[in-house]
Amino acid sequence: MCGCCTCRSRSSVSSAGPADPDSTVGSQNKGGGLPAPAPVAQSSDHSSVVIPEQETMPEFVVTALLAPSRLSLKLLRALVMSLVYLAALVAAAVYSCIAFTNLLCCPRRGCCGRQRLSVEPECLRDPTLGEHCFLTLRSSGLRLHYVSAGHGNGPLMLFLHGFPENWFSWRYQLREFQGRFHVVAVDLRGYAPSDAPKDVDSYTIGLLLADIRDIILGLGYSKCILVSHDWGAAIAWDFSIYFPSMVERMVAVSAPPMSVFQEYSIRHVGQLFRSNYIFLFQLPWLPEKLLAMSNFQILRSMFTHRKNGIPQLAPCELEALLYPFAQPGGLTGPLNYYRNLFRNFPLEPQELSTPTLLLWGEKDPAFQQGLVEAISSRFVPGRLESHILPGSGHWIPQSHPQEMHQYMWAFLQDLLA
């Protein structure tokens, strides 16, 4: 690892997270504050005229009027969480059958995943992909691992991976764009060798957005081209909303904004069936056990599936993608992302305005194509360019890198002039 790249935080960087909506209304009185004095106006004869203070509704009356709405929202959330955990139990039964079937078919793989504590796959040390560094985040103090190449060659291009992946899932893009950009692929919090807090509350969307902000500023930039896939794209969508000045362009692959996904899934039950694993991941400890059984066979099948997997994936590359999860507790952090999904239900629709390239797989088993149109309806006209790649599945950056690169070069050409 490169010690010289460790912790490049700037003392002038602000450590504030996503703005609290209440904090932006500084001139408004908060509940319990003293009323402002009545303004004084001058009459034509220069005598002072006191304008009567506008009567305000007593606080207990406001509370009483809002009580039914608050109660309805609490009941709605309770109902939703009841349905979520019911679905989680059903998903647990299904995935338990799959895991034990894998164990019976290949008993020599063992009941749990093998831990690789010292020997990592050789391809993770490929020097052509970049230099391995660590960055200490200003807000949280967490230490994140990243791979960097092309420093000084142009703007920052930051890559955010999904689940179950790591920085290595961007190997094709690191090689392709390092000649014209400073490319950085980070291991998000929870993914070894980055720090991985164990508690669920360490993976809220606010903390994840603060991580991305601290990465950009810690690398010495004020903005970036944000390229993301799957869970990384879910984070990137929100980051472009709360920190629009820090995203010059965005490339989102195979994932919708959380609010779009929520609204679309309520109207299209088929999407909920495709996302059945989300419900399993709401449970404690059991998902980790099931995914690790038979040396991570469920995860292996996702990458190597004949129709939906990554074609021509070398054995070393497969091991490199699974390596973070084979470390002690390596699955808990990534699964905690999912355990925060329903925390803020229901989400409000938000307008999207960052210039964005959206790439979607025609045969994506996780997300329906209808989500592309749902995403487009939220965009300011002229700001979204979307493409559905024929024959591709969920793993576009690895399964169809050439097509992805062509769309990206065309999308970014005006920045290269």
Coordinates of C-alpha atoms in Angstrom, one line a residue:
M1 CA 0.0 0.0 0.0
C2 CA 1.2 3.6 -0.7
G3 CA 1.7 5.4 2.5
C4 CA 2.2 8.8 0.7
C5 CA -1.4 8.9 -0.4
T6 CA -2.8 8.4 3.1
C7 CA -5.1 11.1 4.5
R8 CA -5.1 14.1 2.2
S9 CA -7.8 16.0 4.1
R10 CA -7.7 19.8 4.0
S11 CA -8.1 21.8 7.1
S12 CA -10.3 24.2 5.3
V13 CA -12.9 21.6 4.3
S14 CA -16.2 21.9 6.0
S15 CA -17.3 18.7 7.9
A16 CA -21.1 19.4 7.6
G17 CA -23.2 16.6 6.3
P18 CA -26.3 16.9 4.0
A19 CA -28.1 20.0 5.0
D20 CA -30.9 19.7 7.5
P21 CA -34.0 21.2 5.8
D22 CA -34.8 23.1 9.0
S23 CA -31.3 24.7 9.1
T24 CA -31.9 26.4 5.7
V25 CA -34.8 28.5 7.1
G26 CA -32.7 30.6 9.5
S27 CA -35.1 33.6 9.6
Q28 CA -38.2 31.5 10.7
N29 CA -39.0 31.3 14.4
K30 CA -38.8 27.8 15.9
G31 CA -41.4 26.5 18.2
G32 CA -41.1 28.0 21.7
G33 CA -39.1 31.0 20.6
L34 CA -40.0 34.6 21.6
P35 CA -42.2 36.5 19.1
A36 CA -40.5 39.3 17.2
P37 CA -41.4 42.8 18.2
A38 CA -44.1 44.5 16.1
P39 CA -42.6 46.6 13.2
V40 CA -43.0 50.4 13.4
A41 CA -44.1 52.4 10.3
Q42 CA -43.9 56.2 9.7
S43 CA -47.1 58.0 8.8
S44 CA -47.3 61.0 6.6
D45 CA -47.3 63.4 9.6
H46 CA -44.1 61.7 10.9
S47 CA -45.8 60.2 13.8
S48 CA -45.0 56.6 14.7
V49 CA -47.7 54.1 14.0
V50 CA -47.5 50.6 15.5
I51 CA -48.6 47.9 13.2
P52 CA -50.6 45.3 15.1
E53 CA -48.8 42.0 15.6
Q54 CA -50.3 39.2 13.5
E55 CA -52.1 36.7 15.7
T56 CA -50.6 33.2 15.6
M57 CA -52.3 30.0 16.3
P58 CA -51.4 28.6 19.8
E59 CA -48.9 25.8 19.7
F60 CA -51.2 23.2 21.4
V61 CA -53.8 23.9 18.6
V62 CA -51.2 23.2 15.9
T63 CA -50.1 20.0 17.6
A64 CA -53.7 18.9 17.9
L65 CA -54.4 19.6 14.2
L66 CA -51.3 17.7 13.1
A67 CA -51.9 14.7 15.5
P68 CA -54.1 12.8 13.0
S69 CA -51.5 13.1 10.2
R70 CA -48.7 12.1 12.5
L71 CA -50.6 9.1 13.8
S72 CA -51.6 8.1 10.2
L73 CA -47.9 8.2 9.2
K74 CA -46.8 6.1 12.2
L75 CA -49.6 3.5 11.4
L76 CA -48.5 3.4 7.8
R77 CA -44.9 2.8 8.7
A78 CA -45.9 0.1 11.2
L79 CA -48.0 -1.6 8.5
V80 CA -45.1 -1.4 6.0
M81 CA -42.6 -2.8 8.4
S82 CA -45.0 -5.6 9.3
L83 CA -45.3 -6.5 5.6
V84 CA -41.5 -6.2 5.2
Y85 CA -40.7 -8.6 8.0
L86 CA -43.4 -11.0 6.8
A87 CA -41.8 -11.0 3.3
A88 CA -38.4 -11.4 5.1
L89 CA -39.5 -14.6 6.7
V90 CA -40.7 -16.0 3.3
A91 CA -37.5 -15.0 1.6
A92 CA -35.5 -16.6 4.5
A93 CA -37.3 -19.9 3.9
V94 CA -36.6 -19.8 0.2
Y95 CA -32.9 -18.8 0.5
S96 CA -32.4 -21.4 3.2
C97 CA -33.6 -24.1 0.8
I98 CA -31.2 -22.8 -1.8
A99 CA -28.3 -22.6 0.6
F100 CA -28.8 -26.1 2.0
T101 CA -29.3 -27.5 -1.6
N102 CA -25.9 -26.0 -2.5
L103 CA -24.4 -27.6 0.6
L104 CA -25.8 -31.1 -0.2
C105 CA -24.6 -30.8 -3.8
C106 CA -21.1 -29.8 -2.8
P107 CA -20.5 -30.9 0.8
R108 CA -16.7 -30.5 0.5
R109 CA -17.1 -26.7 0.3
G110 CA -18.1 -26.6 3.9
C111 CA -20.9 -25.0 5.7
C112 CA -19.3 -21.6 5.9
G113 CA -17.1 -19.4 3.7
R114 CA -13.4 -19.9 3.9
Q115 CA -11.6 -17.0 5.3
R116 CA -8.6 -15.7 3.4
L117 CA -6.7 -13.6 6.0
S118 CA -3.3 -13.2 4.4
V119 CA -3.4 -14.3 0.7
E120 CA -5.3 -12.1 -1.7
P121 CA -5.9 -12.9 -5.4
E122 CA -3.0 -11.9 -7.6
C123 CA -5.2 -9.8 -9.9
L124 CA -6.0 -7.4 -7.0
R125 CA -2.3 -6.4 -7.1
D126 CA -2.3 -5.6 -10.9
P127 CA -0.1 -2.5 -11.2
T128 CA -1.8 -1.4 -14.5
L129 CA -5.0 -0.7 -12.5
G130 CA -3.4 1.9 -10.3
E131 CA -1.9 2.6 -6.9
H132 CA -3.4 1.4 -3.7
C133 CA -3.9 4.1 -1.1
F134 CA -5.9 4.9 2.0
L135 CA -7.8 8.1 2.9
T136 CA -9.0 9.1 6.4
L137 CA -12.3 10.8 6.2
R138 CA -12.7 14.2 7.9
S139 CA -16.2 13.8 9.2
S140 CA -16.2 10.2 10.5
G141 CA -12.5 9.4 10.9
L142 CA -13.0 6.2 8.9
R143 CA -10.2 5.0 6.8
L144 CA -11.2 4.0 3.3
H145 CA -9.1 2.1 0.7
Y146 CA -9.0 3.3 -2.9
V147 CA -7.1 2.6 -6.1
S148 CA -5.9 5.7 -8.1
A149 CA -4.4 6.1 -11.6
G150 CA -3.9 9.0 -14.0
H151 CA -3.3 11.7 -11.4
G152 CA -2.7 15.0 -13.1
N153 CA -4.2 13.8 -16.4
G154 CA -7.5 15.7 -16.0
P155 CA -10.7 16.0 -13.8
L156 CA -11.5 13.5 -11.1
M157 CA -13.5 10.5 -12.1
L158 CA -14.8 8.8 -9.0
F159 CA -16.2 5.2 -9.2
L160 CA -18.7 3.8 -6.6
H161 CA -19.3 0.1 -6.7
G162 CA -22.4 -1.9 -5.8
F163 CA -23.1 -5.1 -3.9
P164 CA -21.7 -7.7 -4.0
E165 CA -18.6 -6.0 -5.5
N166 CA -15.6 -3.9 -4.6
W167 CA -13.2 -1.5 -6.4
F168 CA -12.1 -4.3 -8.7
S169 CA -15.4 -4.3 -10.5
W170 CA -14.2 -1.1 -12.2
R171 CA -11.0 -2.7 -13.6
Y172 CA -12.0 -2.1 -17.3
Q173 CA -12.9 1.5 -16.7
L174 CA -9.7 2.3 -14.7
R175 CA -7.6 1.1 -17.6
E176 CA -9.8 2.9 -20.2
F177 CA -10.0 6.4 -18.7
Q178 CA -6.8 6.9 -16.8
G179 CA -5.2 8.6 -19.8
R180 CA -7.5 11.6 -19.7
F181 CA -8.8 11.6 -16.1
H182 CA -7.7 11.0 -12.6
V183 CA -9.6 7.8 -12.0
V184 CA -10.3 6.7 -8.4
A185 CA -12.2 3.5 -7.5
V186 CA -13.0 3.4 -3.8
D187 CA -14.0 0.6 -1.4
L188 CA -17.1 2.0 0.3
R189 CA -17.4 1.8 4.1
G190 CA -18.1 -1.7 5.2
Y191 CA -16.1 -3.3 2.4
A192 CA -12.6 -4.7 3.4
P193 CA -10.0 -3.4 3.5
S194 CA -11.9 -0.1 4.2
D195 CA -13.1 0.4 7.8
A196 CA -16.3 -1.5 8.6
P197 CA -18.4 -0.3 11.5
K198 CA -20.6 -3.1 12.8
D199 CA -23.8 -1.2 13.9
V200 CA -26.6 -0.6 11.5
D201 CA -26.8 3.1 12.3
S202 CA -23.4 3.6 10.7
Y203 CA -24.8 3.0 7.3
T204 CA -27.6 5.6 7.0
I205 CA -27.8 7.5 3.7
G206 CA -26.6 10.8 5.4
L207 CA -23.4 9.2 6.5
L208 CA -22.8 7.6 3.2
L209 CA -23.3 10.9 1.4
A210 CA -20.8 12.5 3.8
D211 CA -18.3 9.8 2.9
I212 CA -18.5 10.7 -0.8
R213 CA -18.1 14.4 0.0
D214 CA -15.1 13.8 2.2
I215 CA -13.5 11.6 -0.5
I216 CA -13.8 14.3 -3.2
L217 CA -12.4 17.0 -0.9
G218 CA -9.8 14.8 0.7
L219 CA -8.4 14.0 -2.8
G220 CA -8.0 17.7 -3.3
Y221 CA -10.9 18.4 -5.6
S222 CA -14.1 20.4 -5.3
K223 CA -16.1 18.4 -7.9
C224 CA -16.0 15.2 -9.9
I225 CA -17.4 13.0 -12.6
L226 CA -19.3 10.5 -10.6
V227 CA -19.6 7.0 -12.1
S228 CA -21.6 4.4 -10.1
H229 CA -23.3 1.0 -10.3
D230 CA -26.0 -0.7 -8.2
W231 CA -25.8 0.5 -4.6
G232 CA -23.1 3.0 -5.6
A233 CA -25.6 4.5 -8.0
A234 CA -28.3 4.7 -5.3
I235 CA -25.9 6.7 -3.2
A236 CA -24.8 8.8 -6.2
W237 CA -28.4 9.8 -7.1
D238 CA -28.9 11.3 -3.7
F239 CA -25.5 12.9 -3.7
S240 CA -26.3 14.7 -6.9
I241 CA -29.4 16.1 -5.2
Y242 CA -27.8 17.2 -1.9
F243 CA -24.4 18.2 -3.3
P244 CA -25.1 19.3 -6.9
S245 CA -22.2 21.7 -7.1
M246 CA -19.8 18.7 -6.5
V247 CA -21.0 16.6 -9.4
E248 CA -20.0 17.9 -12.8
R249 CA -21.4 14.9 -14.6
M250 CA -22.9 11.6 -13.5
V251 CA -22.9 8.1 -15.0
A252 CA -25.4 5.8 -13.3
V253 CA -25.6 2.1 -14.1
S254 CA -28.3 -0.4 -13.2
A255 CA -30.0 1.4 -10.3
P256 CA -32.7 4.0 -9.8
P257 CA -33.0 6.7 -7.1
M258 CA -34.4 5.4 -3.9
S259 CA -37.5 7.5 -4.1
V260 CA -38.2 6.4 -7.7
F261 CA -37.7 2.7 -6.7
Q262 CA -40.0 3.1 -3.8
E263 CA -42.8 4.7 -5.8
Y264 CA -42.4 2.3 -8.8
S265 CA -42.4 -0.8 -6.6
I266 CA -45.6 0.1 -4.9
R267 CA -47.3 0.3 -8.4
H268 CA -45.5 -2.7 -9.9
V269 CA -45.6 -5.8 -7.7
G270 CA -43.4 -7.6 -10.2
Q271 CA -40.5 -5.4 -9.2
L272 CA -40.9 -6.4 -5.5
F273 CA -40.6 -10.1 -6.6
R274 CA -37.4 -9.2 -8.4
S275 CA -36.1 -7.5 -5.3
N276 CA -36.9 -10.3 -2.9
Y277 CA -33.4 -10.5 -1.6
I278 CA -33.9 -7.0 -0.1
F279 CA -36.4 -8.5 2.4
L280 CA -34.1 -11.3 3.4
F281 CA -31.4 -8.8 4.2
Q282 CA -33.6 -7.0 6.8
L283 CA -33.1 -9.9 9.2
P284 CA -30.1 -10.0 11.6
W285 CA -27.2 -12.5 11.2
L286 CA -29.2 -15.1 9.1
P287 CA -28.4 -13.5 5.7
E288 CA -24.7 -13.6 6.5
K289 CA -24.8 -17.3 7.3
L290 CA -26.8 -18.2 4.2
L291 CA -24.6 -16.2 1.8
A292 CA -21.4 -17.7 3.3
M293 CA -22.6 -21.3 3.1
S294 CA -20.8 -23.6 0.6
N295 CA -18.0 -21.0 0.2
F296 CA -20.3 -18.2 -0.9
Q297 CA -22.1 -20.2 -3.5
I298 CA -25.1 -17.9 -3.7
L299 CA -22.8 -15.0 -4.4
R300 CA -20.8 -17.0 -6.9
S301 CA -23.9 -18.0 -8.8
M302 CA -24.8 -14.3 -9.2
F303 CA -21.5 -13.7 -11.1
T304 CA -21.3 -16.9 -13.0
H305 CA -24.9 -17.5 -14.0
R306 CA -25.1 -18.7 -17.6
K307 CA -27.7 -16.0 -18.6
N308 CA -27.4 -13.3 -16.0
G309 CA -23.8 -13.5 -14.9
I310 CA -20.5 -12.0 -16.2
P311 CA -19.3 -13.8 -19.3
Q312 CA -15.7 -15.1 -19.4
L313 CA -15.1 -14.2 -15.8
A314 CA -11.7 -15.7 -14.9
P315 CA -11.4 -17.7 -11.7
C316 CA -9.0 -15.2 -10.2
E317 CA -11.4 -12.4 -11.0
L318 CA -14.2 -14.2 -9.3
E319 CA -12.1 -14.7 -6.2
A320 CA -11.1 -11.0 -6.3
L321 CA -14.8 -10.0 -6.2
L322 CA -15.5 -12.3 -3.3
Y323 CA -12.4 -11.6 -1.3
P324 CA -13.8 -8.7 0.9
F325 CA -16.7 -10.9 2.0
A326 CA -14.4 -13.8 3.0
Q327 CA -12.8 -11.6 5.8
P328 CA -14.2 -11.9 9.3
G329 CA -17.5 -10.1 9.5
G330 CA -17.0 -9.1 5.8
L331 CA -20.7 -9.4 4.9
T332 CA -22.2 -7.5 7.8
G333 CA -21.3 -4.0 6.7
P334 CA -22.5 -4.4 3.1
L335 CA -25.8 -5.9 4.3
N336 CA -26.3 -3.0 6.7
Y337 CA -26.8 -0.8 3.7
Y338 CA -30.0 -2.8 3.0
R339 CA -31.1 -2.7 6.7
N340 CA -31.5 1.1 6.4
L341 CA -33.6 1.0 3.3
F342 CA -37.0 1.3 5.0
R343 CA -35.9 3.8 7.7
N344 CA -37.3 6.9 6.0
F345 CA -40.4 5.4 4.4
P346 CA -42.2 7.1 2.6
L347 CA -39.7 9.2 0.6
E348 CA -40.7 12.3 -1.1
P349 CA -40.3 12.7 -4.9
Q350 CA -37.3 14.9 -5.9
E351 CA -36.4 16.6 -9.1
L352 CA -33.2 15.6 -10.8
S353 CA -31.1 18.1 -12.7
T354 CA -27.5 16.9 -12.8
P355 CA -26.4 16.1 -16.4
T356 CA -26.6 12.3 -16.3
L357 CA -25.9 9.3 -18.5
L358 CA -28.1 6.3 -17.5
L359 CA -27.2 2.8 -18.7
W360 CA -29.6 -0.1 -18.2
G361 CA -29.5 -3.8 -19.0
E362 CA -32.2 -5.2 -21.2
K363 CA -32.1 -8.4 -19.3
D364 CA -31.4 -7.1 -15.8
P365 CA -32.9 -9.7 -13.4
A366 CA -32.9 -7.2 -10.5
F367 CA -34.7 -4.2 -12.1
Q368 CA -37.5 -3.8 -14.6
Q369 CA -37.0 -1.6 -17.7
G370 CA -40.0 0.5 -16.7
L371 CA -37.8 2.1 -14.1
V372 CA -35.9 4.0 -16.9
E373 CA -39.1 5.8 -17.9
A374 CA -39.9 6.5 -14.2
I375 CA -36.4 8.0 -13.7
S376 CA -36.8 10.1 -16.9
S377 CA -40.1 11.6 -15.5
R378 CA -38.2 13.1 -12.6
F379 CA -35.6 14.9 -14.7
V380 CA -35.3 18.5 -15.8
P381 CA -35.8 18.2 -19.6
G382 CA -32.5 17.8 -21.5
R383 CA -30.4 16.7 -18.5
L384 CA -30.8 12.9 -18.9
E385 CA -29.4 10.6 -21.6
S386 CA -30.5 7.0 -21.2
H387 CA -29.6 3.8 -23.1
I388 CA -30.9 0.3 -22.7
L389 CA -28.1 -2.1 -23.7
P390 CA -29.5 -5.1 -25.7
G391 CA -28.6 -8.5 -24.3
S392 CA -27.0 -7.1 -21.2
G393 CA -27.8 -7.9 -17.6
H394 CA -27.0 -6.3 -14.3
W395 CA -23.2 -6.2 -14.5
I396 CA -22.7 -3.8 -17.4
P397 CA -19.3 -2.4 -16.3
Q398 CA -17.9 -5.9 -16.3
S399 CA -20.0 -7.7 -18.9
H400 CA -20.3 -4.9 -21.6
P401 CA -17.4 -2.6 -20.9
Q402 CA -16.8 -1.6 -24.6
E403 CA -20.4 -0.4 -25.0
M404 CA -20.3 1.5 -21.7
H405 CA -17.0 3.2 -22.7
Q406 CA -18.4 4.3 -26.0
Y407 CA -21.4 6.0 -24.4
M408 CA -19.2 7.5 -21.7
W409 CA -16.7 9.0 -24.2
A410 CA -19.5 10.6 -26.2
F411 CA -21.2 11.9 -23.1
L412 CA -18.0 13.5 -21.8
Q413 CA -16.5 14.7 -25.0
D414 CA -17.2 18.4 -24.4
L415 CA -15.1 18.2 -21.1
L416 CA -12.1 17.0 -23.1
A417 CA -11.9 19.9 -25.5

